[in-house]
mmCIF file of N, CA and C in Angstrom:
data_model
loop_
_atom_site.group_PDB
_atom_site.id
_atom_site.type_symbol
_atom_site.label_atom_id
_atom_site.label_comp_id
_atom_site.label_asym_id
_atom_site.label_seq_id
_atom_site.Cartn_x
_atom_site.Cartn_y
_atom_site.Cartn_z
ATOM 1 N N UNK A 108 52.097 3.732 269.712
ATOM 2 C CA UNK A 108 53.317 3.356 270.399
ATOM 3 C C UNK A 108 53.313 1.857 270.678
ATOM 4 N N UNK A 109 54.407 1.535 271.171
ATOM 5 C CA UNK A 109 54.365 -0.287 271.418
ATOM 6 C C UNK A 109 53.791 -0.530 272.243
ATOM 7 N N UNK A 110 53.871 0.200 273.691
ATOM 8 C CA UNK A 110 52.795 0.220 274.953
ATOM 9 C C UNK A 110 51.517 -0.112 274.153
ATOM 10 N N UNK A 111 50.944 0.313 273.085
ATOM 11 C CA UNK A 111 49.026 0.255 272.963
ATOM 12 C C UNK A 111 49.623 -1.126 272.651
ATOM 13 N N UNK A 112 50.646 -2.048 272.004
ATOM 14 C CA UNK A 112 50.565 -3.088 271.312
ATOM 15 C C UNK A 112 50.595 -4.547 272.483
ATOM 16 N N UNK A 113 51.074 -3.813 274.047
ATOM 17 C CA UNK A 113 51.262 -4.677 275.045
ATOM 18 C C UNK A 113 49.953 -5.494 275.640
ATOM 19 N N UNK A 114 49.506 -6.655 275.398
ATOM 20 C CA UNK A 114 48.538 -7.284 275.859
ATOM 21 C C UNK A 114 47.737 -6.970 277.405
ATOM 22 N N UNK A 115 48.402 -6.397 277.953
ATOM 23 C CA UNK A 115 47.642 -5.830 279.449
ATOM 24 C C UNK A 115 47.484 -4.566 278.965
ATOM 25 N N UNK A 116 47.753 -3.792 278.020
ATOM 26 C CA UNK A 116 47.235 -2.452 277.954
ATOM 27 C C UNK A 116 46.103 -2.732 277.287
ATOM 28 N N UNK A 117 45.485 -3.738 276.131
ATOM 29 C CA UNK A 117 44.437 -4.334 275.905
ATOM 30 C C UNK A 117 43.439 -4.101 277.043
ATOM 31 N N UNK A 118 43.968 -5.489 277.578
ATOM 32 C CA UNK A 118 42.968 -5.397 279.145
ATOM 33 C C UNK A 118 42.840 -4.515 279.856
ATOM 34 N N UNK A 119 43.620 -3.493 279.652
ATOM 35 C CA UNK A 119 43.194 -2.069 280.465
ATOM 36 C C UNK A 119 42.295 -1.288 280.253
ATOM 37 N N UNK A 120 42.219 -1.419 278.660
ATOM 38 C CA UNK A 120 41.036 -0.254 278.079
ATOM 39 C C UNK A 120 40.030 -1.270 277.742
ATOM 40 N N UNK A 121 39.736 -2.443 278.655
ATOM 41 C CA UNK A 121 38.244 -3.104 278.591
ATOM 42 C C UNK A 121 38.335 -4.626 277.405
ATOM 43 N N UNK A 122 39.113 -4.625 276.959
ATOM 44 C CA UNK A 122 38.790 -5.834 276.007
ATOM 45 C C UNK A 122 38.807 -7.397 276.881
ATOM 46 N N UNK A 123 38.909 -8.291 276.168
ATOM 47 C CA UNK A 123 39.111 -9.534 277.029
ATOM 48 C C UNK A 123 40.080 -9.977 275.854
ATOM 49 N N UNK A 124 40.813 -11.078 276.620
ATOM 50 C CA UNK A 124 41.632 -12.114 275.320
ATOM 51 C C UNK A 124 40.815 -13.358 276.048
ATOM 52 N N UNK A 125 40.370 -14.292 274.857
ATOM 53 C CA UNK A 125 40.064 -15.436 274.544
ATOM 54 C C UNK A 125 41.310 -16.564 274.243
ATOM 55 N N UNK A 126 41.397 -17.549 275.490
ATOM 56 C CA UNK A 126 42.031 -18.613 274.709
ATOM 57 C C UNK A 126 41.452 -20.098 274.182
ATOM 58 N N UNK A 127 41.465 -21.417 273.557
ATOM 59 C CA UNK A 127 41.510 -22.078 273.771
ATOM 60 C C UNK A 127 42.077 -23.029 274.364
ATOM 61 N N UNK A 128 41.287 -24.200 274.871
ATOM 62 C CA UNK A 128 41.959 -25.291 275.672
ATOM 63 C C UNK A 128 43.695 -25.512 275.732
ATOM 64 N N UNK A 129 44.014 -25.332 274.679
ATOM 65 C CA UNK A 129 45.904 -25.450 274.357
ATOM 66 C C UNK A 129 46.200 -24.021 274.411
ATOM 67 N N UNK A 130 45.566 -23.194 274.856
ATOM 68 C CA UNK A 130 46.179 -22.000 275.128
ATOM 69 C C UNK A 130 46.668 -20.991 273.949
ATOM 70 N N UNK A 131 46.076 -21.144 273.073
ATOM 71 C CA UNK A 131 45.880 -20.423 271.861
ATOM 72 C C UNK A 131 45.373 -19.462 271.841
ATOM 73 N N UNK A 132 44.994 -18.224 271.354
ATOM 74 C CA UNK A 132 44.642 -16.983 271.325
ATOM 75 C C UNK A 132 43.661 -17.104 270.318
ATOM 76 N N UNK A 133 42.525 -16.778 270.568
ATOM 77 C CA UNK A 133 40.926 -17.295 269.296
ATOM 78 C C UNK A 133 40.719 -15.843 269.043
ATOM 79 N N UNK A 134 40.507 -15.844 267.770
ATOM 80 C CA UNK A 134 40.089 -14.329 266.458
ATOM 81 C C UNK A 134 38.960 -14.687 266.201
ATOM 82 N N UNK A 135 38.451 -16.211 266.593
ATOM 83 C CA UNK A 135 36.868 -15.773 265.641
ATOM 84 C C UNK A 135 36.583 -17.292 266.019
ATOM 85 N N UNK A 136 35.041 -16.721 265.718
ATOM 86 C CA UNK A 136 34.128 -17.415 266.507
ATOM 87 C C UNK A 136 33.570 -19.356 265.742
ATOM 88 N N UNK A 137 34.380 -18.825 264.535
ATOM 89 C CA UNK A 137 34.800 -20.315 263.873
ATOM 90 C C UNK A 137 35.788 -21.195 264.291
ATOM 91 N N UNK A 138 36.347 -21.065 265.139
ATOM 92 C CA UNK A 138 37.077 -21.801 265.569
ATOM 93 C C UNK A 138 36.486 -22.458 266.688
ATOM 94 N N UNK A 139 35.663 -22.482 266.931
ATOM 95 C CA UNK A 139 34.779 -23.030 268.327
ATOM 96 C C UNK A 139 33.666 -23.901 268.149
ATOM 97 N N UNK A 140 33.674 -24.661 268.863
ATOM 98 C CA UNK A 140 32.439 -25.615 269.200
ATOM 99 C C UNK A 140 31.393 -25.919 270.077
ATOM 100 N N UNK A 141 30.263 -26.246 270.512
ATOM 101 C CA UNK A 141 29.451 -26.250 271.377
ATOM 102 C C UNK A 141 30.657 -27.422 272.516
ATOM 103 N N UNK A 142 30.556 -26.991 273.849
ATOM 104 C CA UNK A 142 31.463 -27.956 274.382
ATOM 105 C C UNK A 142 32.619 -27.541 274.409
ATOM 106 N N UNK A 143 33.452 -26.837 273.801
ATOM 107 C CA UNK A 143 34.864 -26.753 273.635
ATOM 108 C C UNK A 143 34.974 -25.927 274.868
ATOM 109 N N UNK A 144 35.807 -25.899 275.418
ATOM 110 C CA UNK A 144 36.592 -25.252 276.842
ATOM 111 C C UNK A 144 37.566 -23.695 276.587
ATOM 112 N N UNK A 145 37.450 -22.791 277.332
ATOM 113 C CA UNK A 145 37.809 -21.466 276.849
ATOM 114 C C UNK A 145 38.496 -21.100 278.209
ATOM 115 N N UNK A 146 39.404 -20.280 277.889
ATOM 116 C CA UNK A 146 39.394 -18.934 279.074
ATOM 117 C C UNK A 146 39.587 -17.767 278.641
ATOM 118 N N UNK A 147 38.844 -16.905 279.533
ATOM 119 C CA UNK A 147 39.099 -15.691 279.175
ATOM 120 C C UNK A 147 39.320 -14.342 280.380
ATOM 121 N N UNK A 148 40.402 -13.968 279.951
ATOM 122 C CA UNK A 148 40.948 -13.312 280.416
ATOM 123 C C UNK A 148 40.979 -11.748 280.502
ATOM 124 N N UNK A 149 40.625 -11.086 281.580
ATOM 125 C CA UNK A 149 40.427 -9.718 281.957
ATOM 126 C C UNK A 149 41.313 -9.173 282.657
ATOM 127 N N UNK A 150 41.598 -8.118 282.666
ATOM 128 C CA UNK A 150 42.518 -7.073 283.526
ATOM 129 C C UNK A 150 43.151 -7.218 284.829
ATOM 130 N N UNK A 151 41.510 -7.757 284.843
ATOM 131 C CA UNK A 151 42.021 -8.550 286.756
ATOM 132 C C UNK A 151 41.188 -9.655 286.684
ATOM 133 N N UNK A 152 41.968 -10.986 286.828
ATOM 134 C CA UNK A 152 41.974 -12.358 286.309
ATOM 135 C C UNK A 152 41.237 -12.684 285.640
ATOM 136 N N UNK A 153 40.984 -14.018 285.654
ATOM 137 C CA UNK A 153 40.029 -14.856 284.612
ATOM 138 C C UNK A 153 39.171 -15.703 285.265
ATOM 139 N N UNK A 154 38.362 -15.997 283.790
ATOM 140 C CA UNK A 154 37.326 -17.102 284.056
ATOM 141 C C UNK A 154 37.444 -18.400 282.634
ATOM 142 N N UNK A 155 37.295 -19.304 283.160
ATOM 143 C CA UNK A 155 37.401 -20.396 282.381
ATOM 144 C C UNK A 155 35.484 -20.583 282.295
ATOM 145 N N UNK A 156 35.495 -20.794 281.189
ATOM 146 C CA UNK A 156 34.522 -21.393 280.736
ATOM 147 C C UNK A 156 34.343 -22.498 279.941
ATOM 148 N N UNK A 157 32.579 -22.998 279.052
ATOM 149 C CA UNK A 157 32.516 -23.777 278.402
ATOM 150 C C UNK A 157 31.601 -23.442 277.140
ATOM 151 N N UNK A 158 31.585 -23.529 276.392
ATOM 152 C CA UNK A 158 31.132 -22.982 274.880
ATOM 153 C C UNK A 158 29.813 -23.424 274.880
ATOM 154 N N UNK A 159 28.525 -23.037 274.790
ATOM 155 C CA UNK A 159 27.185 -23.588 274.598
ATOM 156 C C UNK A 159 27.004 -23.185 273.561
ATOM 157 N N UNK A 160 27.235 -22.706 272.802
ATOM 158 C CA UNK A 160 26.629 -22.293 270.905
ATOM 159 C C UNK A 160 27.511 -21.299 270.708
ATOM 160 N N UNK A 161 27.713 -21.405 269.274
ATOM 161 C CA UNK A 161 28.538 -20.600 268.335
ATOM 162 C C UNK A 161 27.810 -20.164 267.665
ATOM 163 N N UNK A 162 27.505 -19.117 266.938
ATOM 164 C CA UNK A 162 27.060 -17.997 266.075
ATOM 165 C C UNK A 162 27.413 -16.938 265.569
ATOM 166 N N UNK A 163 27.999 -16.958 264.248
ATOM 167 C CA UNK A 163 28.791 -15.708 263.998
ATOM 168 C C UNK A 163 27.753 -15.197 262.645
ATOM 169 N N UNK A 164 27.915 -13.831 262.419
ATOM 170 C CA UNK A 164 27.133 -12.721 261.745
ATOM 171 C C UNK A 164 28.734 -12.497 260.265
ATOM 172 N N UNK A 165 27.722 -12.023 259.534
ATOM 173 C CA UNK A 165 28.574 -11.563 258.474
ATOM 174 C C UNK A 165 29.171 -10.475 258.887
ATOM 175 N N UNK A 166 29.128 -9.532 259.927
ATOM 176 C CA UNK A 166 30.259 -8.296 260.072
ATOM 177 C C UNK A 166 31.548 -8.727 260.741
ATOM 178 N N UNK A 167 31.733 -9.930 261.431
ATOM 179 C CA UNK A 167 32.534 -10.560 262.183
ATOM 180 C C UNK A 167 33.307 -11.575 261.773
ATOM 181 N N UNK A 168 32.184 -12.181 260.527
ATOM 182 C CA UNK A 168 32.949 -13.629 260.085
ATOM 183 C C UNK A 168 34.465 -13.047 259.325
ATOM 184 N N UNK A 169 34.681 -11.895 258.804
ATOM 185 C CA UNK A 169 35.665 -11.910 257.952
ATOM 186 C C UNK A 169 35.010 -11.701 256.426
ATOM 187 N N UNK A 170 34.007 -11.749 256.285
ATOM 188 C CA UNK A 170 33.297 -12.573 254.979
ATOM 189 C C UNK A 170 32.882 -10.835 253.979
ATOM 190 N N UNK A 171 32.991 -11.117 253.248
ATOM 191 C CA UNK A 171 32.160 -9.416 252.019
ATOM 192 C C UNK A 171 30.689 -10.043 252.304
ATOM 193 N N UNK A 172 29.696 -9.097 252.869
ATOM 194 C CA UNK A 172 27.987 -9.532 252.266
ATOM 195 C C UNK A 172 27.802 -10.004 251.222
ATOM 196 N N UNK A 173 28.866 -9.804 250.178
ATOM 197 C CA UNK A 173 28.345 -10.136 248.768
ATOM 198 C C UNK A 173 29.238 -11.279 248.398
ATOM 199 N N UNK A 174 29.659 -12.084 249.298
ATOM 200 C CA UNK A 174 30.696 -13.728 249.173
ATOM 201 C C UNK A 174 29.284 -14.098 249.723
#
């Protein structure tokens, strides 16, 4: 239904949304830098943070094991 598609019903069943500094919505963990500024957002408010290392795995990058 459109309700599951509503961004607080997200946050209801536990996820977080990630933004960047300009308030962008981040999918992946390439888009980030050691240093870069975040918030992230839960059900019941947020926390701003700051990026200390990036590390992404081949099940996450998007990537085939075999690219």
């Amino acid at each position: 239904s459109v309700e599951r598609l509503n961004p607080n019903a997200v946050l209801d069943r536990g996820y977080s949304i990630v933004t960047d500094g300009a308030g962008a919505i981040l999918r992946n963990a390439a888009a980030l830098e050691p240093n870069d500024r975040i918030t992230v957002f839960f059900r019941t408010g947020r926390a701003d943070a700051t990026v200390t290392s990036v590390t992404q795995d081949e099940e996450t990058s998007g990537k085939s094991p075999t690219h």
